PDB file of C-alpha atoms and ligand atoms in Angstrom:
ATOM      1  CA  MET Z  61     -30.266 -22.960  -1.881  1.00 55.00           C
ATOM      2  CA  LYS Z  62     -28.060 -23.075  -4.984  1.00 57.00           C
ATOM      3  CA  LYS Z  63     -27.762 -19.285  -4.856  1.00 58.00           C
ATOM      4  CA  PHE Z  64     -26.816 -19.430  -1.189  1.00 46.00           C
ATOM      5  CA  LEU Z  65     -24.081 -21.968  -1.868  1.00 46.00           C
ATOM      6  CA  LEU Z  66     -22.757 -19.837  -4.703  1.00 46.00           C
ATOM      7  CA  VAL Z  67     -22.560 -16.787  -2.428  1.00 46.00           C
ATOM      8  CA  VAL Z  68     -20.733 -18.802   0.252  1.00 44.00           C
ATOM      9  CA  LEU Z  69     -18.316 -20.150  -2.356  1.00 42.00           C
ATOM     10  CA  ALA Z  70     -17.693 -16.667  -3.740  1.00 47.00           C
ATOM     11  CA  LEU Z  71     -17.041 -15.313  -0.240  1.00 41.00           C
ATOM     12  CA  PHE Z  72     -14.635 -18.156   0.483  1.00 42.00           C
ATOM     13  CA  VAL Z  73     -12.690 -17.591  -2.740  1.00 44.00           C
ATOM     14  CA  LEU Z  74     -12.465 -13.838  -2.106  1.00 39.00           C
ATOM     15  CA  THR Z  75     -11.274 -14.334   1.484  1.00 48.00           C
ATOM     16  CA  ALA Z  76      -8.763 -17.027   0.549  1.00 50.00           C
ATOM     17  CA  THR Z  77      -7.168 -15.075  -2.292  1.00 46.00           C
ATOM     18  CA  GLY Z  78      -6.919 -12.006  -0.101  1.00 48.00           C
ATOM     19  CA  CYS Z  79      -5.354 -13.819   2.814  1.00 48.00           C
ATOM     20  CA  PHE Z  80      -2.707 -15.997   1.265  1.00 48.00           C
ATOM     21  CA  ASP Z  81       0.403 -15.022  -0.650  1.00 52.00           C
ATOM     22  CA  THR Z  82       0.665 -16.844  -3.945  1.00 49.00           C
ATOM     23  CA  PRO Z  83       4.136 -18.213  -4.731  1.00 49.00           C
ATOM     24  CA  GLU Z  84       4.514 -15.278  -7.146  1.00 49.00           C
ATOM     25  CA  ASP Z  85       3.817 -12.818  -4.320  1.00 49.00           C
ATOM     26  CA  VAL Z  86       6.466 -14.443  -2.168  1.00 48.00           C
ATOM     27  CA  THR Z  87       8.992 -14.373  -5.016  1.00 46.00           C
ATOM     28  CA  ASP Z  88       8.135 -10.740  -5.700  1.00 50.00           C
ATOM     29  CA  ASP Z  89       8.697  -9.951  -2.049  1.00 50.00           C
ATOM     30  CA  LEU Z  90      12.047 -11.704  -2.068  1.00 48.00           C
ATOM     31  CA  ASN Z  91      13.087 -10.042  -5.304  1.00 48.00           C
ATOM     32  CA  GLY Z  92      12.139  -6.711  -3.821  1.00 47.00           C
ATOM     33  CA  VAL Z  93      14.323  -7.352  -0.806  1.00 45.00           C
ATOM     34  CA  GLU Z  94      17.223  -8.496  -2.955  1.00 43.00           C
ATOM     35  CA  GLU Z  95      16.993  -5.507  -5.253  1.00 43.00           C
ATOM     36  CA  GLU Z  96      16.759  -3.070  -2.402  1.00 41.00           C
ATOM     37  CA  ASN Z  97      19.663  -4.637  -0.615  1.00 42.00           C
ATOM     38  CA  ILE Z  98      22.026  -4.954  -3.530  1.00 46.00           C
ATOM     39  CA  TYR Z  99      25.566  -3.910  -2.659  1.00 53.00           C
ATOM     40  CA  ASN Z 100      26.040  -1.507   0.206  1.00 56.00           C
ATOM     41  CA  GLU Z 101      22.681  -1.924   1.893  1.00 54.00           C
ATOM     42  CA  THR Z 102      23.389  -5.603   2.514  1.00 53.00           C
ATOM     43  CA  ASN Z 103      26.778  -4.805   3.898  1.00 54.00           C
ATOM     44  CA  ASP Z 104      26.145  -3.901   7.442  1.00 67.00           C
ATOM     45  CA  GLU Z 105      29.571  -2.552   8.379  1.00 68.00           C
ATOM     46  CA  ALA Z 106      29.695  -4.789  11.436  1.00 76.00           C
ATOM     47  CA  GLN Z 107      29.543  -7.850   9.171  1.00 92.00           C
ATOM     48  CA  LEU Z 108      32.221  -6.844   6.670  1.00 97.00           C
ATOM     49  CA  PRO Z 109      35.327  -9.025   6.912  1.00 98.00           C
ATOM     50  CA  PHE Z 110      38.382  -7.394   8.424  1.00 98.00           C
ATOM     51  CA  MET Z 111      41.291  -6.715   6.065  1.00 98.00           C
ATOM     52  CA  THR Z 112      44.698  -5.201   6.545  1.00 98.00           C
ATOM     53  CA  VAL Z 113      46.172  -2.477   4.353  1.00 98.00           C
ATOM     54  CA  GLU Z 114      48.723  -5.071   3.218  1.00 98.00           C
ATOM     55  CA  GLU Z 115      45.983  -7.457   2.062  1.00 98.00           C
ATOM     56  CA  VAL Z 116      44.286  -4.688   0.118  1.00 98.00           C
ATOM     57  CA  ALA Z 117      47.620  -3.793  -1.509  1.00 98.00           C
ATOM     58  CA  GLU Z 118      47.672  -7.256  -3.084  1.00 98.00           C
ATOM     59  CA  ASN Z 119      44.422  -6.329  -4.846  1.00 98.00           C
ATOM     60  CA  ASP Z 120      45.770  -3.638  -7.123  1.00 98.00           C
ATOM     61  CA  GLY Z 121      43.897  -4.826 -10.219  1.00 98.00           C
ATOM     62  CA  VAL Z 122      47.086  -5.616 -12.137  1.00 98.00           C
ATOM     63  CA  ASP Z 123      47.451  -8.865 -14.120  1.00 98.00           C
ATOM     64  CA  GLY Z 124      44.071 -10.293 -13.179  1.00 97.00           C
ATOM     65  CA  ALA Z 125      44.187  -9.346  -9.498  1.00 98.00           C
ATOM     66  CA  ASN Z 126      41.016  -7.928  -7.972  1.00 98.00           C
ATOM     67  CA  ALA Z 127      40.945  -4.150  -7.691  1.00 98.00           C
ATOM     68  CA  TYR Z 128      40.150  -2.875  -4.192  1.00 98.00           C
ATOM     69  CA  VAL Z 129      40.258   0.684  -2.893  1.00 98.00           C
ATOM     70  CA  ILE Z 130      40.011   1.921   0.685  1.00 98.00           C
ATOM     71  CA  VAL Z 131      37.873   4.951   1.485  1.00 98.00           C
ATOM     72  CA  ASP Z 132      37.169   5.947   5.083  1.00 98.00           C
ATOM     73  CA  GLY Z 133      38.223   2.537   6.352  1.00 98.00           C
ATOM     74  CA  ILE Z 134      35.892   0.615   4.032  1.00 98.00           C
ATOM     75  CA  VAL Z 135      37.224  -1.592   1.234  1.00 98.00           C
ATOM     76  CA  TYR Z 136      35.377  -1.231  -2.087  1.00 98.00           C
ATOM     77  CA  ASP Z 137      35.641  -3.667  -4.985  1.00 98.00           C
ATOM     78  CA  VAL Z 138      36.081  -1.774  -8.268  1.00 98.00           C
ATOM     79  CA  THR Z 139      37.216  -4.841 -10.229  1.00 98.00           C
ATOM     80  CA  ASP Z 140      34.174  -4.894 -12.506  1.00 98.00           C
ATOM     81  CA  SER Z 141      34.179  -1.176 -13.261  1.00 98.00           C
ATOM     82  CA  ALA Z 142      35.086  -0.273 -16.839  1.00 98.00           C
ATOM     83  CA  ARG Z 143      36.696   2.866 -15.408  1.00 98.00           C
ATOM     84  CA  TRP Z 144      39.212   0.846 -13.396  1.00 98.00           C
ATOM     85  CA  THR Z 145      40.847  -1.283 -16.096  1.00 98.00           C
ATOM     86  CA  GLU Z 146      43.992  -2.926 -14.699  1.00 98.00           C
ATOM     87  CA  GLY Z 147      43.115  -1.185 -11.442  1.00 98.00           C
ATOM     88  CA  LEU Z 148      43.946   2.219 -12.878  1.00 98.00           C
ATOM     89  CA  HIS Z 149      41.565   5.181 -12.839  1.00 98.00           C
ATOM     90  CA  ASN Z 150      42.729   8.654 -13.823  1.00 98.00           C
ATOM     91  CA  ASP Z 151      46.263   7.865 -12.667  1.00 98.00           C
ATOM     92  CA  PHE Z 152      45.091   6.407  -9.369  1.00 98.00           C
ATOM     93  CA  GLN Z 153      46.030   2.785  -8.798  1.00 98.00           C
ATOM     94  CA  ALA Z 154      43.790   0.431  -6.826  1.00 98.00           C
ATOM     95  CA  GLY Z 155      45.210  -1.435  -3.848  1.00 98.00           C
ATOM     96  CA  GLN Z 156      45.532   1.597  -1.622  1.00 98.00           C
ATOM     97  CA  ASP Z 157      43.739   4.158   0.526  1.00 98.00           C
ATOM     98  CA  LEU Z 158      42.308   6.849  -1.757  1.00 98.00           C
ATOM     99  CA  THR Z 159      40.169   8.672   0.799  1.00 98.00           C
ATOM    100  CA  ASP Z 160      41.969  11.973   0.460  1.00 98.00           C
ATOM    101  CA  GLU Z 161      42.077  11.733  -3.346  1.00 98.00           C
ATOM    102  CA  ILE Z 162      38.380  10.951  -3.853  1.00 98.00           C
ATOM    103  CA  GLU Z 163      37.299  13.616  -1.380  1.00 98.00           C
ATOM    104  CA  ASN Z 164      39.647  16.404  -2.437  1.00 98.00           C
ATOM    105  CA  ILE Z 165      40.819  15.749  -6.001  1.00 98.00           C
ATOM    106  CA  SER Z 166      38.083  13.810  -7.848  1.00 98.00           C
ATOM    107  CA  PRO Z 167      35.328  15.830  -9.515  1.00 98.00           C
ATOM    108  CA  HIS Z 168      32.630  13.413  -8.344  1.00 98.00           C
ATOM    109  CA  GLY Z 169      33.276  12.903  -4.646  1.00 98.00           C
ATOM    110  CA  LEU Z 170      31.980   9.962  -2.625  1.00 98.00           C
ATOM    111  CA  ASP Z 171      28.643   9.382  -4.398  1.00 98.00           C
ATOM    112  CA  VAL Z 172      30.174   7.074  -7.018  1.00 98.00           C
ATOM    113  CA  LEU Z 173      30.942   4.583  -4.254  1.00 98.00           C
ATOM    114  CA  ASP Z 174      27.242   3.903  -3.694  1.00 98.00           C
ATOM    115  CA  ASN Z 175      27.273   1.422  -6.581  1.00 95.00           C
ATOM    116  CA  MET Z 176      30.498  -0.316  -5.635  1.00 98.00           C
ATOM    117  CA  PRO Z 177      30.320  -3.488  -3.531  1.00 98.00           C
ATOM    118  CA  GLN Z 178      31.821  -3.180  -0.063  1.00 98.00           C
ATOM    119  CA  VAL Z 179      34.056  -6.168   0.613  1.00 98.00           C
ATOM    120  CA  GLY Z 180      35.841  -5.353   3.840  1.00 98.00           C
ATOM    121  CA  GLN Z 181      36.744  -3.008   6.637  1.00 98.00           C
ATOM    122  CA  ILE Z 182      40.271  -2.056   7.559  1.00 98.00           C
ATOM    123  CA  VAL Z 183      41.773  -3.404  10.720  1.00 96.00           C
ATOM    124  CA  GLU Z 184      45.118  -1.971  11.860  1.00 82.00           C
TER     125      GLU Z 184
HETATM  126  C1  HEM D 118      41.391  13.318 -11.046  1.00 54.88           C
HETATM  127  C2  HEM D 118      40.683  12.432 -10.380  1.00 54.88           C
HETATM  128  C3  HEM D 118      39.440  11.745 -10.873  1.00 54.88           C
HETATM  129  C4  HEM D 118      38.685  11.971 -12.001  1.00 54.88           C
HETATM  130  C5  HEM D 118      38.884  13.039 -13.074  1.00 54.88           C
HETATM  131  C6  HEM D 118      37.602  10.992 -11.986  1.00 54.88           C
HETATM  132  C7  HEM D 118      36.627  10.893 -12.945  1.00 54.88           C
HETATM  133  C8  HEM D 118      35.585  10.015 -12.923  1.00 54.88           C
HETATM  134  C9  HEM D 118      34.476   9.993 -13.849  1.00 54.88           C
HETATM  135  C10 HEM D 118      34.275  10.986 -15.001  1.00 54.88           C
HETATM  136  C11 HEM D 118      33.676   8.988 -13.505  1.00 54.88           C
HETATM  137  C12 HEM D 118      32.352   8.622 -14.176  1.00 54.88           C
HETATM  138  C13 HEM D 118      31.177   8.761 -13.320  1.00 54.88           C
HETATM  139  C14 HEM D 118      30.906  10.084 -12.632  1.00 54.88           C
HETATM  140  O1  HEM D 118      31.443  11.148 -12.942  1.00 54.88           O
HETATM  141  O2  HEM D 118      30.063  10.059 -11.755  1.00 54.88           O
HETATM  142  C15 HEM D 118      34.260   8.336 -12.354  1.00 54.88           C
HETATM  143  C16 HEM D 118      33.747   7.251 -11.705  1.00 54.88           C
HETATM  144  C17 HEM D 118      34.271   6.703 -10.583  1.00 54.88           C
HETATM  145  N1  HEM D 118      35.365   7.108  -9.875  1.00 54.88           N
HETATM  146 FE1  HEM D 118      36.536   8.651 -10.374  1.00 54.88          FE
HETATM  147  N2  HEM D 118      37.740  10.183 -10.876  1.00 54.88           N
HETATM  148  C18 HEM D 118      38.841  10.624 -10.184  1.00 54.88           C
HETATM  149  C19 HEM D 118      39.332  10.098  -9.015  1.00 54.88           C
HETATM  150  C20 HEM D 118      38.810   9.033  -8.331  1.00 54.88           C
HETATM  151  C21 HEM D 118      39.343   8.494  -7.127  1.00 54.88           C
HETATM  152  C22 HEM D 118      40.573   9.002  -6.353  1.00 54.88           C
HETATM  153  C23 HEM D 118      38.576   7.438  -6.774  1.00 54.88           C
HETATM  154  C24 HEM D 118      38.831   6.618  -5.551  1.00 54.88           C
HETATM  155  C25 HEM D 118      38.121   5.641  -5.088  1.00 54.88           C
HETATM  156  C26 HEM D 118      37.517   7.315  -7.799  1.00 54.88           C
HETATM  157  C27 HEM D 118      36.525   6.368  -7.839  1.00 54.88           C
HETATM  158  C28 HEM D 118      35.559   6.279  -8.818  1.00 54.88           C
HETATM  159  C29 HEM D 118      34.550   5.246  -8.830  1.00 54.88           C
HETATM  160  C30 HEM D 118      34.395   4.111  -7.828  1.00 54.88           C
HETATM  161  C31 HEM D 118      33.748   5.504  -9.937  1.00 54.88           C
HETATM  162  C32 HEM D 118      32.524   4.696 -10.393  1.00 54.88           C
HETATM  163  C33 HEM D 118      32.942   3.711 -11.428  1.00 54.88           C
HETATM  164  C34 HEM D 118      31.776   2.956 -11.992  1.00 54.88           C
HETATM  165  O3  HEM D 118      30.618   3.308 -11.739  1.00 54.88           O
HETATM  166  O4  HEM D 118      32.012   1.985 -12.719  1.00 54.88           O
HETATM  167  N3  HEM D 118      37.714   8.316  -8.720  1.00 54.88           N
HETATM  168  N4  HEM D 118      35.410   8.998 -12.016  1.00 54.88           N
END
């Protein structure tokens, strides 16, 4: 009888631990989602706030202003990039549309934007 009870208890414990997420599991899941979605993945284009070219121009990175650049109608925040001190990067100033420059003049192309937060989309 004792043996039987032990087997039932063991089965219960095995089933229960397999079926329920521990709080750690849930946190892991959430962390996973957050990590995966960092920056651009979270920014479904449809949900990005609308900005005008004039608003972006105020974010030229000079004197403590945020540094925003427009590429293909999307506004990227380069404020925290060490390569955009005072909003300046290889003679290109933030606060404007640099689509042509990044595509045709920069050595790196568009890939570097993958790590930059998207903060808006341009509305005419
Ligand atoms: C003569 C033109 C340019 C040169 C020589 C240049 C050079 C570089 C270099 C060497 C890096 C380091 C990382 C890498 O190579 O992948 C970089 C990063 C980057 N560049 Fe340029 N770049 C130029 C133009 C532009 C333009 C026009 C943009 C417009 C948006 C731009 C945006 C960026 C961004 C967002 C990064 C990533 C910064 C970071 O990760 O902190 N670059 N660039």
